[in-house]
């Protein structure tokens, strides 16, 4: 997916960047207000270019939401070149900060760099996916779309193991061995059943069904998209 969202209220810049992105093989969509930006399904984009001064508010609000939702990477694109704005943007989680006026080649190069870094994180295996559910090992975080699912340490370990072995049946014994706890005790069979039950409940009605019980053997995490 090479779809980029441009949040920018200056028509000339929107036109210029849209053309530039198209030439580079990206698909660009543009909105000119924060209100419209908040209505977009951000999962459809690989990157966001964000202006700070918008007619109905400041780009910071959008950046805050993206950081909270762990959404697509954001490059701030603004005429504001104060050091304090740059620091604020990067500290709030923006992946890069480009000031206007900018050179087309440099903007494209910054975009490629941000996308490359994001891909490296995903390919390092630190981020696992199953449908809309994303598990981030580094941040010990599970998201279902834009909803964070709060798991206990045990539920997280179990879910991570299922994610790492997606679409394979794991025997109860394999799961019990893996869930060896820090004190060296085996998690007992009943604990496993209860943990799976709690995990399904937390994942919710639809998502909970991705954990399939394989009768007499164990469990399997199924990704309908694979
Ligand atoms: Ca503006």
Tab-separated table of C-alpha atoms and ligand atoms in Angstrom:
chain	number	residue	atom	x	y	z
A	1	UNK	CA	0.000	0.000	0.000
A	2	UNK	CA	1.516	3.300	-1.055
A	3	UNK	CA	-1.309	5.649	-0.139
A	4	UNK	CA	-0.386	8.962	1.459
A	5	UNK	CA	-2.750	11.346	3.252
A	6	UNK	CA	-2.035	15.037	2.885
A	7	UNK	CA	-3.608	17.341	5.493
A	8	UNK	CA	-3.059	20.806	4.071
A	9	UNK	CA	-5.235	23.865	3.462
A	10	UNK	CA	-3.112	25.620	0.841
A	11	UNK	CA	-4.484	24.583	-2.574
A	12	UNK	CA	-1.247	25.338	-4.409
A	13	UNK	CA	0.771	23.108	-2.084
A	14	UNK	CA	-1.869	20.372	-2.233
A	15	UNK	CA	-1.709	20.412	-6.026
A	16	UNK	CA	2.090	20.470	-6.109
A	17	UNK	CA	2.564	17.639	-3.614
A	18	UNK	CA	-0.223	15.501	-5.102
A	19	UNK	CA	1.409	15.682	-8.531
A	20	UNK	CA	4.821	14.997	-7.070
A	21	UNK	CA	3.578	11.931	-5.181
A	22	UNK	CA	1.732	10.586	-8.224
A	23	UNK	CA	4.900	10.839	-10.312
A	24	UNK	CA	6.646	8.752	-7.662
A	25	UNK	CA	3.965	6.065	-7.796
A	26	UNK	CA	2.165	7.011	-4.591
A	27	UNK	CA	-1.577	7.388	-4.369
A	28	UNK	CA	-2.375	10.725	-2.663
A	29	UNK	CA	-5.549	11.836	-0.886
A	30	UNK	CA	-5.876	15.362	0.476
A	31	UNK	CA	-8.076	17.006	3.106
A	32	UNK	CA	-7.921	20.664	4.120
A	33	UNK	CA	-9.369	20.646	7.650
A	34	UNK	CA	-8.834	18.790	10.915
A	35	UNK	CA	-12.483	17.783	10.955
A	36	UNK	CA	-12.094	15.955	7.631
A	37	UNK	CA	-8.782	14.453	8.746
A	38	UNK	CA	-10.396	12.929	11.846
A	39	UNK	CA	-13.052	11.305	9.620
A	40	UNK	CA	-10.508	9.462	7.444
A	41	UNK	CA	-9.849	5.764	7.966
A	42	UNK	CA	-6.182	6.165	8.746
A	43	UNK	CA	-5.442	2.466	8.368
A	44	UNK	CA	-5.791	2.947	4.609
A	45	UNK	CA	-2.625	5.077	4.534
A	46	UNK	CA	1.068	4.289	4.844
A	47	UNK	CA	2.039	7.867	5.746
A	48	UNK	CA	0.550	11.258	6.680
A	49	UNK	CA	1.904	14.679	5.675
A	50	UNK	CA	0.574	17.108	8.266
A	51	UNK	CA	0.338	20.906	8.117
A	52	UNK	CA	0.175	22.600	11.532
A	53	UNK	CA	-1.893	25.712	10.811
A	54	UNK	CA	-5.300	24.498	9.637
A	55	UNK	CA	-8.557	26.498	9.329
A	56	UNK	CA	-10.299	24.679	12.196
A	57	UNK	CA	-7.386	24.089	14.541
A	58	UNK	CA	-3.818	22.998	14.997
A	59	UNK	CA	-2.199	19.932	13.487
A	60	UNK	CA	-0.993	18.980	17.000
A	61	UNK	CA	-4.447	17.586	17.780
A	62	UNK	CA	-4.212	15.170	14.878
A	63	UNK	CA	-0.654	14.191	15.798
A	64	UNK	CA	-1.778	13.453	19.360
A	65	UNK	CA	-4.523	11.160	18.081
A	66	UNK	CA	-2.133	9.345	15.725
A	67	UNK	CA	0.320	8.752	18.537
A	68	UNK	CA	-2.438	7.412	20.766
A	69	UNK	CA	-3.830	5.143	18.033
A	70	UNK	CA	-0.349	3.996	16.909
A	71	UNK	CA	-1.368	4.934	13.391
A	72	UNK	CA	0.625	5.606	10.225
A	73	UNK	CA	3.906	7.547	10.487
A	74	UNK	CA	3.557	11.341	10.305
A	75	UNK	CA	5.788	13.937	8.677
A	76	UNK	CA	4.980	17.485	9.776
A	77	UNK	CA	5.105	19.860	6.828
A	78	UNK	CA	4.892	23.463	7.953
A	79	UNK	CA	6.160	27.005	7.503
A	80	UNK	CA	6.908	27.127	11.252
A	81	UNK	CA	10.631	26.814	11.672
A	82	UNK	CA	10.979	27.665	15.355
A	83	UNK	CA	13.165	25.242	17.221
A	84	UNK	CA	10.470	24.839	19.880
A	85	UNK	CA	7.900	23.712	17.278
A	86	UNK	CA	10.334	21.211	15.756
A	87	UNK	CA	11.182	19.781	19.183
A	88	UNK	CA	7.518	19.667	20.164
A	89	UNK	CA	6.603	17.836	16.951
A	90	UNK	CA	9.314	15.212	17.223
A	91	UNK	CA	8.738	14.740	20.965
A	92	UNK	CA	5.036	14.208	20.333
A	93	UNK	CA	5.904	11.316	18.036
A	94	UNK	CA	6.164	12.805	14.534
A	95	UNK	CA	8.591	10.774	12.423
A	96	UNK	CA	10.059	13.834	10.724
A	97	UNK	CA	9.634	17.608	10.416
A	98	UNK	CA	10.023	19.421	7.089
A	99	UNK	CA	9.754	23.191	6.781
A	100	UNK	CA	8.195	25.115	3.875
A	101	UNK	CA	9.378	26.066	1.380
A	102	UNK	CA	10.908	22.661	0.703
A	103	UNK	CA	12.667	21.088	-2.242
A	104	UNK	CA	10.638	18.332	-3.921
A	105	UNK	CA	13.558	15.910	-4.002
A	106	UNK	CA	14.248	16.368	-0.304
A	107	UNK	CA	10.616	15.809	0.690
A	108	UNK	CA	10.533	12.590	-1.348
A	109	UNK	CA	13.757	11.427	0.230
A	110	UNK	CA	12.392	12.112	3.738
A	111	UNK	CA	9.230	10.167	2.846
A	112	UNK	CA	11.278	7.198	1.633
A	113	UNK	CA	13.391	7.271	4.812
A	114	UNK	CA	10.335	7.250	7.111
A	115	UNK	CA	8.700	4.402	5.166
A	116	UNK	CA	11.969	2.436	5.199
A	117	UNK	CA	12.295	2.785	8.988
A	118	UNK	CA	8.694	1.691	9.478
A	119	UNK	CA	9.230	-1.333	7.228
A	120	UNK	CA	12.366	-2.312	9.145
A	121	UNK	CA	10.430	-2.344	12.423
A	122	UNK	CA	7.683	-4.477	10.876
A	123	UNK	CA	10.135	-6.871	9.218
A	124	UNK	CA	12.171	-7.271	12.405
A	125	UNK	CA	9.219	-9.276	13.683
A	126	UNK	CA	8.552	-6.784	16.474
A	127	UNK	CA	5.103	-6.106	15.054
A	128	UNK	CA	2.718	-9.018	14.470
A	129	UNK	CA	-0.622	-8.784	12.720
A	130	UNK	CA	-3.783	-10.828	12.542
A	131	UNK	CA	-6.542	-9.075	10.593
A	132	UNK	CA	-7.112	-5.717	12.308
A	133	UNK	CA	-5.249	-6.812	15.434
A	134	UNK	CA	-1.675	-5.628	15.868
A	135	UNK	CA	0.725	-6.826	18.560
A	136	UNK	CA	3.813	-4.703	19.186
A	137	UNK	CA	6.424	-6.674	21.141
A	138	UNK	CA	8.653	-3.676	21.858
A	139	UNK	CA	5.841	-1.666	23.368
A	140	UNK	CA	3.984	-4.635	24.872
A	141	UNK	CA	0.897	-3.320	23.182
A	142	UNK	CA	-2.100	-4.912	21.478
A	143	UNK	CA	-4.426	-2.832	19.322
A	144	UNK	CA	-7.638	-3.842	17.567
A	145	UNK	CA	-7.903	-1.105	14.959
A	146	UNK	CA	-7.779	2.051	17.078
A	147	UNK	CA	-8.822	0.294	20.316
A	148	UNK	CA	-6.131	-0.719	22.775
A	149	UNK	CA	-6.652	-4.102	24.383
A	150	UNK	CA	-5.252	-4.182	27.917
A	151	UNK	CA	-3.825	-7.641	28.628
A	152	UNK	CA	-2.152	-9.128	31.677
A	153	UNK	CA	1.432	-10.372	31.268
A	154	UNK	CA	0.230	-13.970	30.951
A	155	UNK	CA	-2.443	-13.134	28.384
A	156	UNK	CA	0.085	-11.106	26.415
A	157	UNK	CA	2.611	-13.982	26.344
A	158	UNK	CA	-0.042	-16.452	25.266
A	159	UNK	CA	-1.356	-14.148	22.560
A	160	UNK	CA	2.174	-13.397	21.306
A	161	UNK	CA	2.920	-17.120	21.031
A	162	UNK	CA	-0.313	-17.712	19.127
A	163	UNK	CA	0.464	-14.743	16.832
A	164	UNK	CA	4.005	-16.011	16.178
A	165	UNK	CA	2.552	-19.367	15.174
A	166	UNK	CA	-0.459	-18.013	13.313
A	167	UNK	CA	-2.484	-20.619	11.400
A	168	UNK	CA	-0.678	-23.515	13.099
A	169	UNK	CA	-2.241	-25.721	15.748
A	170	UNK	CA	-0.394	-25.488	19.059
A	171	UNK	CA	-0.810	-28.380	21.452
A	172	UNK	CA	-1.786	-27.700	25.027
A	173	UNK	CA	1.582	-29.153	26.079
A	174	UNK	CA	3.516	-26.788	23.794
A	175	UNK	CA	1.559	-23.840	25.193
A	176	UNK	CA	2.105	-24.978	28.780
A	177	UNK	CA	5.840	-25.339	28.161
A	178	UNK	CA	5.961	-21.885	26.652
A	179	UNK	CA	3.973	-20.317	29.467
A	180	UNK	CA	6.533	-21.468	32.044
A	181	UNK	CA	6.417	-18.611	34.478
A	182	UNK	CA	9.297	-16.642	35.993
A	183	UNK	CA	9.211	-18.557	39.268
A	184	UNK	CA	9.813	-21.791	37.364
A	185	UNK	CA	6.377	-23.301	37.968
A	186	UNK	CA	4.416	-24.825	35.172
A	187	UNK	CA	1.227	-23.012	34.426
A	188	UNK	CA	-1.345	-25.713	35.029
A	189	UNK	CA	-3.791	-26.952	32.474
A	190	UNK	CA	-6.753	-25.161	34.000
A	191	UNK	CA	-4.887	-21.840	34.035
A	192	UNK	CA	-4.351	-22.203	30.299
A	193	UNK	CA	-8.077	-22.744	29.714
A	194	UNK	CA	-8.944	-19.712	31.830
A	195	UNK	CA	-6.294	-17.519	30.168
A	196	UNK	CA	-7.608	-18.419	26.712
A	197	UNK	CA	-11.142	-17.640	27.860
A	198	UNK	CA	-10.128	-14.230	29.272
A	199	UNK	CA	-8.111	-13.434	26.155
A	200	UNK	CA	-11.083	-14.209	23.918
A	201	UNK	CA	-13.323	-12.004	26.068
A	202	UNK	CA	-10.901	-9.102	25.886
A	203	UNK	CA	-10.486	-9.450	22.133
A	204	UNK	CA	-14.231	-9.072	21.847
A	205	UNK	CA	-16.978	-11.062	20.198
A	206	UNK	CA	-15.712	-10.977	16.621
A	207	UNK	CA	-11.973	-10.997	17.288
A	208	UNK	CA	-12.282	-13.625	20.023
A	209	UNK	CA	-13.296	-16.168	17.422
A	210	UNK	CA	-9.882	-16.037	15.735
A	211	UNK	CA	-8.608	-18.240	18.584
A	212	UNK	CA	-9.964	-21.633	17.613
A	213	UNK	CA	-10.162	-24.602	19.922
A	214	UNK	CA	-8.788	-27.697	18.211
A	215	UNK	CA	-10.630	-30.397	20.117
A	216	UNK	CA	-8.426	-32.811	22.007
A	217	UNK	CA	-5.243	-31.067	20.803
A	218	UNK	CA	-4.973	-27.386	21.652
A	219	UNK	CA	-5.516	-23.999	20.042
A	220	UNK	CA	-4.942	-22.239	16.761
A	221	UNK	CA	-4.972	-18.574	15.816
A	222	UNK	CA	-6.626	-18.111	12.464
A	223	UNK	CA	-6.181	-15.132	10.184
A	224	UNK	CA	-9.070	-14.938	7.759
A	225	UNK	CA	-7.002	-12.721	5.476
A	226	UNK	CA	-4.232	-15.286	4.924
B	1	LIG	CA1	-1.789	25.996	6.637
